[in-house]
mmCIF file of C-alpha atoms in Angstrom:
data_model
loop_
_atom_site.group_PDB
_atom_site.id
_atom_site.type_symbol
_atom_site.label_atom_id
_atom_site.label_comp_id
_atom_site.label_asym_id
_atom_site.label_seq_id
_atom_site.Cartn_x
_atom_site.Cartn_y
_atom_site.Cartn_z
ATOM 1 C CA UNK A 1 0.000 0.000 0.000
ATOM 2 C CA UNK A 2 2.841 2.618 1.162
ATOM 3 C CA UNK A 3 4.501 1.670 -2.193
ATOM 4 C CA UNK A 4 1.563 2.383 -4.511
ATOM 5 C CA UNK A 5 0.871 5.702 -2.615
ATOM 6 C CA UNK A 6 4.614 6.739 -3.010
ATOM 7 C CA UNK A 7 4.743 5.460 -6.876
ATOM 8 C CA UNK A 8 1.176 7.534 -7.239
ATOM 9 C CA UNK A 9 2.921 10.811 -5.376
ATOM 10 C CA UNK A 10 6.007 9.953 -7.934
ATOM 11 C CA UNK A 11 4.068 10.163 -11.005
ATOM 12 C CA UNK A 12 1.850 13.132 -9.718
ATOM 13 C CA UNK A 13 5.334 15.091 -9.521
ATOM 14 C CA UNK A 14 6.408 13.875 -12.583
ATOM 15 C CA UNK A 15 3.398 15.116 -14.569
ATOM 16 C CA UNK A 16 3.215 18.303 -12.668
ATOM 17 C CA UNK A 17 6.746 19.633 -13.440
ATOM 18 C CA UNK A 18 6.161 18.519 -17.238
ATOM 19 C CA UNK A 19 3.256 20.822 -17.498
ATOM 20 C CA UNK A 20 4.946 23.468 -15.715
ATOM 21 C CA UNK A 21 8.117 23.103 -17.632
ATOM 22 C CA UNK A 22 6.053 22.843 -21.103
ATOM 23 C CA UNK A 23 3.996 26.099 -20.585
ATOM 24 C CA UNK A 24 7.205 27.991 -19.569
ATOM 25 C CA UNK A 25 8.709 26.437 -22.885
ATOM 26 C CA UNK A 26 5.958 27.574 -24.954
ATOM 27 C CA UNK A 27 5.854 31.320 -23.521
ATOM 28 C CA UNK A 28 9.299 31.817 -24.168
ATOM 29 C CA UNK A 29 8.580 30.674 -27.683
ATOM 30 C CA UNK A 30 5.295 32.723 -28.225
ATOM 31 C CA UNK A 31 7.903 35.449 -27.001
ATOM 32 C CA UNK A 32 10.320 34.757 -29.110
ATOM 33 C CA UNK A 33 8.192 35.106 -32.042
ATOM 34 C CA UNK A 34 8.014 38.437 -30.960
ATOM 35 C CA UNK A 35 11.400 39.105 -30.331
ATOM 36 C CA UNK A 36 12.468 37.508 -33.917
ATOM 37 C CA UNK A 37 9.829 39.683 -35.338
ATOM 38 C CA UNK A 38 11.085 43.011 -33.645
ATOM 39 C CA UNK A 39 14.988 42.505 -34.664
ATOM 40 C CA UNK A 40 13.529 41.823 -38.635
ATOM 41 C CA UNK A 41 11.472 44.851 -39.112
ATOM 42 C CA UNK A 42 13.173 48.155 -38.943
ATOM 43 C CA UNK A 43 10.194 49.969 -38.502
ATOM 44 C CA UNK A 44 9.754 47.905 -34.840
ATOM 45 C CA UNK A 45 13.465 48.551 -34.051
ATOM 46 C CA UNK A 46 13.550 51.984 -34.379
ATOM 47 C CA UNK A 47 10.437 53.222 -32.323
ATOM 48 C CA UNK A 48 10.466 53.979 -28.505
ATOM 49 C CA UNK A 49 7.579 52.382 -28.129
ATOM 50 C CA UNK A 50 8.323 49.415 -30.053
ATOM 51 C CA UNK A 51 11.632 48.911 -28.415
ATOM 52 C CA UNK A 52 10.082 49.112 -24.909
ATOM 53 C CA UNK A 53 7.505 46.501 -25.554
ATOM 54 C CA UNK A 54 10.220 43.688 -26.578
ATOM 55 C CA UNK A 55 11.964 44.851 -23.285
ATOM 56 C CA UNK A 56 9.115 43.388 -21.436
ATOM 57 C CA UNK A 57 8.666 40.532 -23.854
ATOM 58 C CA UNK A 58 12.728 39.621 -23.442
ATOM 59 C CA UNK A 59 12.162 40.249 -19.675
ATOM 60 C CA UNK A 60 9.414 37.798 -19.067
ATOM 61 C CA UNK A 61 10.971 34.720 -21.077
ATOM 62 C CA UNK A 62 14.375 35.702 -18.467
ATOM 63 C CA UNK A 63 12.057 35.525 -15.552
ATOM 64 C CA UNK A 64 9.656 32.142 -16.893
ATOM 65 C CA UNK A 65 12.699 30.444 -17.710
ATOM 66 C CA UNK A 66 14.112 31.505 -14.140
ATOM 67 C CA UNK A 67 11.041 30.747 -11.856
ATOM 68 C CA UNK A 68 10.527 27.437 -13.808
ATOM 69 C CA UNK A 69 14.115 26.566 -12.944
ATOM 70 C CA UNK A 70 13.864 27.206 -9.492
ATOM 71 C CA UNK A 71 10.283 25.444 -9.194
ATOM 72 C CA UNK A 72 11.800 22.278 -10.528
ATOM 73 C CA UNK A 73 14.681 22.633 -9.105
ATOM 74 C CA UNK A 74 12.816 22.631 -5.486
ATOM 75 C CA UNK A 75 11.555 19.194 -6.442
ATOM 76 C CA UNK A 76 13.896 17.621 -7.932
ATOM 77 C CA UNK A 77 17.487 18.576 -5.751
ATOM 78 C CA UNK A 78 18.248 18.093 -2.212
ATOM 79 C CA UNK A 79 20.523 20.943 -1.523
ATOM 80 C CA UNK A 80 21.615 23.725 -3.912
ATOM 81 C CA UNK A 81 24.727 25.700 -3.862
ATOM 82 C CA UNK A 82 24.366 29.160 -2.071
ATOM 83 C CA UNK A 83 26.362 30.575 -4.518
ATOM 84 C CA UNK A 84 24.014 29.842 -7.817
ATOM 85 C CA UNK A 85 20.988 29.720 -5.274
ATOM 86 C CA UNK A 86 21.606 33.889 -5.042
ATOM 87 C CA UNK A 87 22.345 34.698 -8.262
ATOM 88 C CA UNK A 88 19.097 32.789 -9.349
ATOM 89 C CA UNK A 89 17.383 34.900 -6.894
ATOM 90 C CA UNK A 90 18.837 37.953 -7.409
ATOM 91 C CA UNK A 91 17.796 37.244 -11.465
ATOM 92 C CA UNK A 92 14.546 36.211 -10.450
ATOM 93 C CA UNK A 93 13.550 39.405 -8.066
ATOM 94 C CA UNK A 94 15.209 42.091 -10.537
ATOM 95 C CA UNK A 95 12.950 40.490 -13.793
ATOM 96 C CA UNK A 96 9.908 40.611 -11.261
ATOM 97 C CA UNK A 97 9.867 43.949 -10.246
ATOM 98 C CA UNK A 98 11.435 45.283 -14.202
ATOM 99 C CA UNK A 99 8.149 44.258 -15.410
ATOM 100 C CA UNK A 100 5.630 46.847 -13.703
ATOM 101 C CA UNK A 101 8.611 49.786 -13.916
ATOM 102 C CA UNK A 102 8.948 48.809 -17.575
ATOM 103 C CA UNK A 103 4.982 49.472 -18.253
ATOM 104 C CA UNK A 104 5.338 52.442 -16.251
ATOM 105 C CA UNK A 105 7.656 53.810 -19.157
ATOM 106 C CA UNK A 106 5.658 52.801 -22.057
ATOM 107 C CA UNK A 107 2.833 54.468 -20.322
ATOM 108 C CA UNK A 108 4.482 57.885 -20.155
ATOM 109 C CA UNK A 109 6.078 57.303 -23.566
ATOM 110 C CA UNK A 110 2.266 57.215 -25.054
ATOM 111 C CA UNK A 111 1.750 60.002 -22.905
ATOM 112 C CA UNK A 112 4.099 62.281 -24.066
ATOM 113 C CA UNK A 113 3.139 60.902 -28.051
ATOM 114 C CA UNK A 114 -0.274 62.378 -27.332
ATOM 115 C CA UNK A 115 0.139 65.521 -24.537
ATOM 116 C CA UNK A 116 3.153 66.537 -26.216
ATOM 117 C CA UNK A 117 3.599 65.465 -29.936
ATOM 118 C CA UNK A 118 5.418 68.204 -30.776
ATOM 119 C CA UNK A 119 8.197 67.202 -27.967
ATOM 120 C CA UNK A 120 8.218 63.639 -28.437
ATOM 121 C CA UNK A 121 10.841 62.974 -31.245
ATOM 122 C CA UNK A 122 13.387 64.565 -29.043
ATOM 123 C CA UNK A 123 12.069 63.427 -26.051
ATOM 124 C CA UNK A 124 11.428 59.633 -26.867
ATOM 125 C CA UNK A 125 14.699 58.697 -28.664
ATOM 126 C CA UNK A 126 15.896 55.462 -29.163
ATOM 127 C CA UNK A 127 19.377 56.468 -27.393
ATOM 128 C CA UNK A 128 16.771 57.698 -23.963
ATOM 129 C CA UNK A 129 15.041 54.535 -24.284
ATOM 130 C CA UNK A 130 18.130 52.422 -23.883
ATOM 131 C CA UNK A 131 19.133 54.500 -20.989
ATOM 132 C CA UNK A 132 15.901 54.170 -19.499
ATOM 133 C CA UNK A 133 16.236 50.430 -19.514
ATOM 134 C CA UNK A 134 19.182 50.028 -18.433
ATOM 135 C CA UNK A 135 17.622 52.423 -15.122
ATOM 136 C CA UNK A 136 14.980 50.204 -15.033
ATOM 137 C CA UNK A 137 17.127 47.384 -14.525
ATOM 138 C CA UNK A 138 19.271 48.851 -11.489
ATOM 139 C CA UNK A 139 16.657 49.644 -9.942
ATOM 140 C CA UNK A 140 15.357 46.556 -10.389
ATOM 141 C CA UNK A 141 18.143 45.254 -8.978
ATOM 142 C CA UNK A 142 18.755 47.402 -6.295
ATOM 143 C CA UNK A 143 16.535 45.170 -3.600
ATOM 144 C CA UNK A 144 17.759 41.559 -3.713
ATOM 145 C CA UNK A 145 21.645 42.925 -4.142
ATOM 146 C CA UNK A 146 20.871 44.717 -1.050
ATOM 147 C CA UNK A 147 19.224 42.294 0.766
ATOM 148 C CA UNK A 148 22.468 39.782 -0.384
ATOM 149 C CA UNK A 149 25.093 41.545 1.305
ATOM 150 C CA UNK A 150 22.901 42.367 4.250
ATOM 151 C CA UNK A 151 22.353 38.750 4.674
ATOM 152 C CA UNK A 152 26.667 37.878 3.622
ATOM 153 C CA UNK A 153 27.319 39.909 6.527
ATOM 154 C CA UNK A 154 24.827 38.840 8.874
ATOM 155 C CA UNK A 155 25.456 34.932 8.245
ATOM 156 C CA UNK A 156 29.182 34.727 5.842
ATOM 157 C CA UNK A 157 29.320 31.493 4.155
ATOM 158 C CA UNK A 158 31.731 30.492 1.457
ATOM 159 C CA UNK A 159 31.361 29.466 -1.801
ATOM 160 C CA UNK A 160 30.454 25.325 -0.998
ATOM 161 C CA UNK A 161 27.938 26.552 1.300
ATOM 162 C CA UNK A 162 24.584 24.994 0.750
ATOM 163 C CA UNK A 163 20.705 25.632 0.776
ATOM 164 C CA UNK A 164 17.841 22.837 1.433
ATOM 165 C CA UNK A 165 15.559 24.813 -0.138
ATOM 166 C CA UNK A 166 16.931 27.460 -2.990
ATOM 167 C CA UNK A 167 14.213 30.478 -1.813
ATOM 168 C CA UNK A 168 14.421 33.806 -0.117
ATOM 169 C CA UNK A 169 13.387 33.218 2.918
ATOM 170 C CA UNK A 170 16.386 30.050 3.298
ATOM 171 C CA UNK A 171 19.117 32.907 1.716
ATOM 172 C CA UNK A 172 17.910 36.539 3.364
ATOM 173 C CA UNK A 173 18.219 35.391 7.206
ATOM 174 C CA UNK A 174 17.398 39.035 8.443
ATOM 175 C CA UNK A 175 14.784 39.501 10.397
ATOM 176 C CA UNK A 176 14.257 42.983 8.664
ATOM 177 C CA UNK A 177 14.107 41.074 4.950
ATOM 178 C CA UNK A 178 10.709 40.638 4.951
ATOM 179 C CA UNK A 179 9.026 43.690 6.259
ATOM 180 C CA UNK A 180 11.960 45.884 3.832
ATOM 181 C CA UNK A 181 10.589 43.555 1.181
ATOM 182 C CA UNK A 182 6.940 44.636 2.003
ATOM 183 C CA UNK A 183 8.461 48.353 1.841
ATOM 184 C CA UNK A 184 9.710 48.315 -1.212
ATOM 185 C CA UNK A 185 6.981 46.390 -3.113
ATOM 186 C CA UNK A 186 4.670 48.795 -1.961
ATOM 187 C CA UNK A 187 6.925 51.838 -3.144
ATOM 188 C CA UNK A 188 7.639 50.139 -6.254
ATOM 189 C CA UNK A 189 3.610 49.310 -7.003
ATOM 190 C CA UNK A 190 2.298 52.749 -5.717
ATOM 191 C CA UNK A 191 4.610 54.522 -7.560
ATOM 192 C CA UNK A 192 3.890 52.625 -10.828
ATOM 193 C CA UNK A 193 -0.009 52.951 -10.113
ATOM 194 C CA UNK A 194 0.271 56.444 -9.672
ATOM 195 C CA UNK A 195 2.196 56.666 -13.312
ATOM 196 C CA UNK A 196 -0.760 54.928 -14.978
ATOM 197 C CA UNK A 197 -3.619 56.002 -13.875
ATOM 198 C CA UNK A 198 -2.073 60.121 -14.033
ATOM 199 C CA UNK A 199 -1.088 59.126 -17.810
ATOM 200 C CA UNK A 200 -4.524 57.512 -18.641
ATOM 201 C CA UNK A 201 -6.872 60.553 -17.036
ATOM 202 C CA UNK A 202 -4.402 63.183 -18.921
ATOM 203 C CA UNK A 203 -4.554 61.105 -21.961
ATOM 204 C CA UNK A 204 -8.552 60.852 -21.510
ATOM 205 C CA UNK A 205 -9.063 64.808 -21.105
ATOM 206 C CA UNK A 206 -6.652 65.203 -24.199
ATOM 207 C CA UNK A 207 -8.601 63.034 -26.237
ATOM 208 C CA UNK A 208 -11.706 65.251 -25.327
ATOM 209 C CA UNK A 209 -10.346 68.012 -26.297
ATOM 210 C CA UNK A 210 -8.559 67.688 -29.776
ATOM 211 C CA UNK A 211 -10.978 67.548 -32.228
ATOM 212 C CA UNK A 212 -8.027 66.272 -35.002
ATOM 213 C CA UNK A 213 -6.314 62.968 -34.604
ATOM 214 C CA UNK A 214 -8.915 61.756 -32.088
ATOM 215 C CA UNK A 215 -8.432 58.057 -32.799
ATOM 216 C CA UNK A 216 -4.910 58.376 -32.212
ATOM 217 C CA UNK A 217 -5.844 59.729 -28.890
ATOM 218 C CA UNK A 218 -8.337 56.767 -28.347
ATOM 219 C CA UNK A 219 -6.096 54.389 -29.047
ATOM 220 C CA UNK A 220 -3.480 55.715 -27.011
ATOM 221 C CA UNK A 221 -6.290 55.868 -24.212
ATOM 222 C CA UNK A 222 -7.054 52.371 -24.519
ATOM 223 C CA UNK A 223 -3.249 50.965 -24.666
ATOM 224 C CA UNK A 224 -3.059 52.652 -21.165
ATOM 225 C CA UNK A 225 -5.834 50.986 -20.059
ATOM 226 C CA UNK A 226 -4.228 47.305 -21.171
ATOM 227 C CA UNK A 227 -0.880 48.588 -19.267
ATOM 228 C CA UNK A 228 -2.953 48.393 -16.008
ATOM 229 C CA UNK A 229 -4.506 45.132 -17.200
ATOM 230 C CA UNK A 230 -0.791 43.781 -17.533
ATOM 231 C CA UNK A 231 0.226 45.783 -14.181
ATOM 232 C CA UNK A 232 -2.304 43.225 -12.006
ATOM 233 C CA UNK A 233 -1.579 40.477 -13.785
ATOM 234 C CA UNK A 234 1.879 41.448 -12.972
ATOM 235 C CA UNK A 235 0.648 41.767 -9.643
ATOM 236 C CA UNK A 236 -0.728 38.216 -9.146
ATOM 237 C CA UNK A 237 3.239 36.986 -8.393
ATOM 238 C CA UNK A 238 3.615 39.295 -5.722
ATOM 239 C CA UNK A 239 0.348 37.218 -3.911
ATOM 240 C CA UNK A 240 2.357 33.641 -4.290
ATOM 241 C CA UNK A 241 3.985 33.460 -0.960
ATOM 242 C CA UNK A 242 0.968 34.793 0.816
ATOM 243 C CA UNK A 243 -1.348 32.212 -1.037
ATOM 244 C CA UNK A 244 1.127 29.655 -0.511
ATOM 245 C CA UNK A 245 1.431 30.256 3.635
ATOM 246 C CA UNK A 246 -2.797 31.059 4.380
ATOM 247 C CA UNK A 247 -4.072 27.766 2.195
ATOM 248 C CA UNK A 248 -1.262 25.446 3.250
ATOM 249 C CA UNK A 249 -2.831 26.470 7.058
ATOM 250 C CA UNK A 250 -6.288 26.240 6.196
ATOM 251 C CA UNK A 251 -4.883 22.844 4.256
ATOM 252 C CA UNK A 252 -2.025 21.490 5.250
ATOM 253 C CA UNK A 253 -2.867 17.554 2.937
ATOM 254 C CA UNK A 254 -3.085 19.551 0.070
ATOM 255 C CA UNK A 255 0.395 21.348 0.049
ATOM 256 C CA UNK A 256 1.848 20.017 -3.270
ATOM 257 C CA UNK A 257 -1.414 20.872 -5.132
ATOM 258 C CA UNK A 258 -1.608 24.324 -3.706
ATOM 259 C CA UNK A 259 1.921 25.010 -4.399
ATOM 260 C CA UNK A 260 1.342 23.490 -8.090
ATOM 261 C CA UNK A 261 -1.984 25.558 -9.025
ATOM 262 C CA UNK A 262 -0.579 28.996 -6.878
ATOM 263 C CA UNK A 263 2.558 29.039 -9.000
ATOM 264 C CA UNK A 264 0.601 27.917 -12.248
ATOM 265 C CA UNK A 265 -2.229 30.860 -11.780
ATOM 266 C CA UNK A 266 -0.144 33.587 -10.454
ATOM 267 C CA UNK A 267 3.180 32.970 -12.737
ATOM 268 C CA UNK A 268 2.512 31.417 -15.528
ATOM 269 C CA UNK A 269 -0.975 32.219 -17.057
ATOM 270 C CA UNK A 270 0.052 35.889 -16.189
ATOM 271 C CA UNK A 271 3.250 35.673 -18.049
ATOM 272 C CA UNK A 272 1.442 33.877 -20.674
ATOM 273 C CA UNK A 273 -1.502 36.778 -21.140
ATOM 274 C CA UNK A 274 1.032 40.087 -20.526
ATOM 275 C CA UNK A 275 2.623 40.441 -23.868
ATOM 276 C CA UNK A 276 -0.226 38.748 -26.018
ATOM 277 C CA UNK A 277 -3.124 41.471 -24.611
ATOM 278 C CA UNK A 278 -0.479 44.222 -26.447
ATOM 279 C CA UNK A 279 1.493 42.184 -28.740
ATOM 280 C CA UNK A 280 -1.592 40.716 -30.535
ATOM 281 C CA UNK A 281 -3.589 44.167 -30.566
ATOM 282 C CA UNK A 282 -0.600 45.534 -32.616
ATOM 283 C CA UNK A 283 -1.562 45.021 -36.265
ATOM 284 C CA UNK A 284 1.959 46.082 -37.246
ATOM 285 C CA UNK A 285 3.463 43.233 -35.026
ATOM 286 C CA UNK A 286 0.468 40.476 -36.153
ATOM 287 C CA UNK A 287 1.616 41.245 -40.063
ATOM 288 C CA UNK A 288 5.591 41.320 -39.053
ATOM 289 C CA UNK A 289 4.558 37.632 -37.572
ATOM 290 C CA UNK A 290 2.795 36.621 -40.793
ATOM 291 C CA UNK A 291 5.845 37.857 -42.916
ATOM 292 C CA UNK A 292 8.757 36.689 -41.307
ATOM 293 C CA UNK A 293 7.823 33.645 -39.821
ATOM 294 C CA UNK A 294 6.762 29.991 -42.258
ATOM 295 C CA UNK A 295 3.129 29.217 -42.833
ATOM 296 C CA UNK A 296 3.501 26.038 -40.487
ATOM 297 C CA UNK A 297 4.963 28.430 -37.401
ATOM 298 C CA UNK A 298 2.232 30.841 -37.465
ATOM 299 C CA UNK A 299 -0.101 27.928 -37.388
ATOM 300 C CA UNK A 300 1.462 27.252 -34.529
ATOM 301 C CA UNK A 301 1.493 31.085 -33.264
ATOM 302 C CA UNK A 302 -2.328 31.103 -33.801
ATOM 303 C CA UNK A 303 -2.641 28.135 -31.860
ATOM 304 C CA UNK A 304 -2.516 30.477 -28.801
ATOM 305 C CA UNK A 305 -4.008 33.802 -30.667
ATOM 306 C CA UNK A 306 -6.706 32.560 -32.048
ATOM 307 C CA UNK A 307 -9.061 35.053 -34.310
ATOM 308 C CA UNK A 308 -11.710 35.483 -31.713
ATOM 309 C CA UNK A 309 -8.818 36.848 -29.569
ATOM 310 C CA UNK A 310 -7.472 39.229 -31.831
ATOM 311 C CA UNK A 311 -10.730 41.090 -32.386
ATOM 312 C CA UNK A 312 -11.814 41.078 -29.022
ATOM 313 C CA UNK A 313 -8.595 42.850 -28.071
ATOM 314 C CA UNK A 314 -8.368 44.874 -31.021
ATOM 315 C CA UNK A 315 -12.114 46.260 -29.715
ATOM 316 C CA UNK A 316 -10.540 47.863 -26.378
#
């Protein structure tokens, strides 16, 4: 009996790290269809806007293949070095929090195209936009650095030290780690929050006002809105470890399955949604797809974008 329970919890684990390691493989390649497109069309390549977008597409696929790594990894090793445990981390927590400052930016970059066209070629250059990446990422990475050489100098350990359990709360030993993390979440998320919704209601009372190129206006009104559809789903990672510690609690027999569907809802499908909901709206991305790519891989591509998808979005 103990051996057909332990064979059954076997093959449960099996089949639930497939599935989690196929859907991360098949975002990263729905991404990359994007990506491929982007680097073959110079018209993608050369607009702020454009170049920003595939930021957040390149940044997702770095933080599914990541999180995917680490979620297998938690199942299938014993003990993981400190050393790779951190930088995984560290990779992990910048990519998480890039994502919400990155659609901060393309928020006020279709701001300024709309409040202040006449400013916007010399505001939104491609040189700015690299420079505000590269921002985005240190202060992405800001946090979990810190937090590393808080915790190196609280607890030193060398570079064969090891981990049972490769997370953040087994690496950050502080005791201030996790209300500092609350902190800056909250900083980060207000502050990005505050960026949307002042660019959508100035981009709204614009749009009422011009009475020539009102659809642009519209349209700009309505990519906005999508930004703050992508910020929660964004959002739904940051609820993992709180799902993960109240239903474990209220169920403690179900722990694998909660940990299996928690990191499947709030990681995956998100990751999975976030760049089609813009990607797919965007005729000139949709025919860059059909051009560059073979018949048989944009089969596949509209696999996961089906028709019905691409006019309900293109209706926002």
């Amino acid at each position: 009996m103990n051996s057909s329970v332990i064979q059954l919890a076997f093959e449960e684990l099996i089949s639930k790290n497939c599935i989690i390691v196929f859907l991360g493989f098949t975002i990263i390649c729905i991404n990359g269809t994007f990506v491929f497109t982007f680097y073959q069309s110079s018209v993608l390549y050369t607009d702020p806007r454009y170049i920003l977008y595939v930021h957040l597409v390149v940044n997702d696929m770095l933080m599914v293949w990541i999180s995917v790594t680490l979620y297998v990894m938690s199942y299938v090793l014993q003990s993981v070095n400190m050393v790779l445990c951190s930088v995984l981390l560290i990779i992990a927590s910048t990519t998480q929090k890039n994502s919400p400052l990155n659609l901060a930016g393309m928020a006020v970059e279709r701001y300024i195209a709309i409040c202040k066209p006449l400013h916007h070629p010399h505001i939104c250059t491609i040189h700015r936009t690299y420079i505000l990446i590269c921002l985005i990422w240190v202060a992405g990475a800001i946090p979990p650095v810190t937090d590393l050489i808080i915790s190196s100098v609280l607890r030193p350990f060398n570079v064969f030290s090891t981990v049972s359990f490769c997370a953040s709360s087994a690496v950050y030993v502080s005791v201030y780690h996790d209300e500092r993390n609350k902190a800056v979440q909250g900083i980060y998320m207000s502050t990005v929050w505050i960026i949307v919704v002042f660019t959508y209601c100035r981009v709204l009372l614009t749009a009422r006002k011009i009475s020539t190129n009102k659809v642009s206006a519209i349209k700009a009104q309505n990519t906005i809105m999508l930004h703050g559809v992508q910020l929660l789903l964004c959002m739904l990672s940051y609820a993992t470890p709180v799902l993960d510690t109240v239903l474990v609690l209220l169920m403690p027999a179900q722990q694998r399955n909660i940990r299996f569907w928690n990191y499947f809802l709030t990681n995956i499908i998100p990751r999975l949604l976030s760049p089609l909901i813009y990607g797919v709206r965007d005729q000139t991305f949709v025919n860059g797809v059909k051009k560059y790519l073979s018949p048989y891989t944009f089969l596949l591509f509209l696999l996961f974008c089906h028709d019905d998808i691409f006019q309900i979005i293109n209706q926002l």
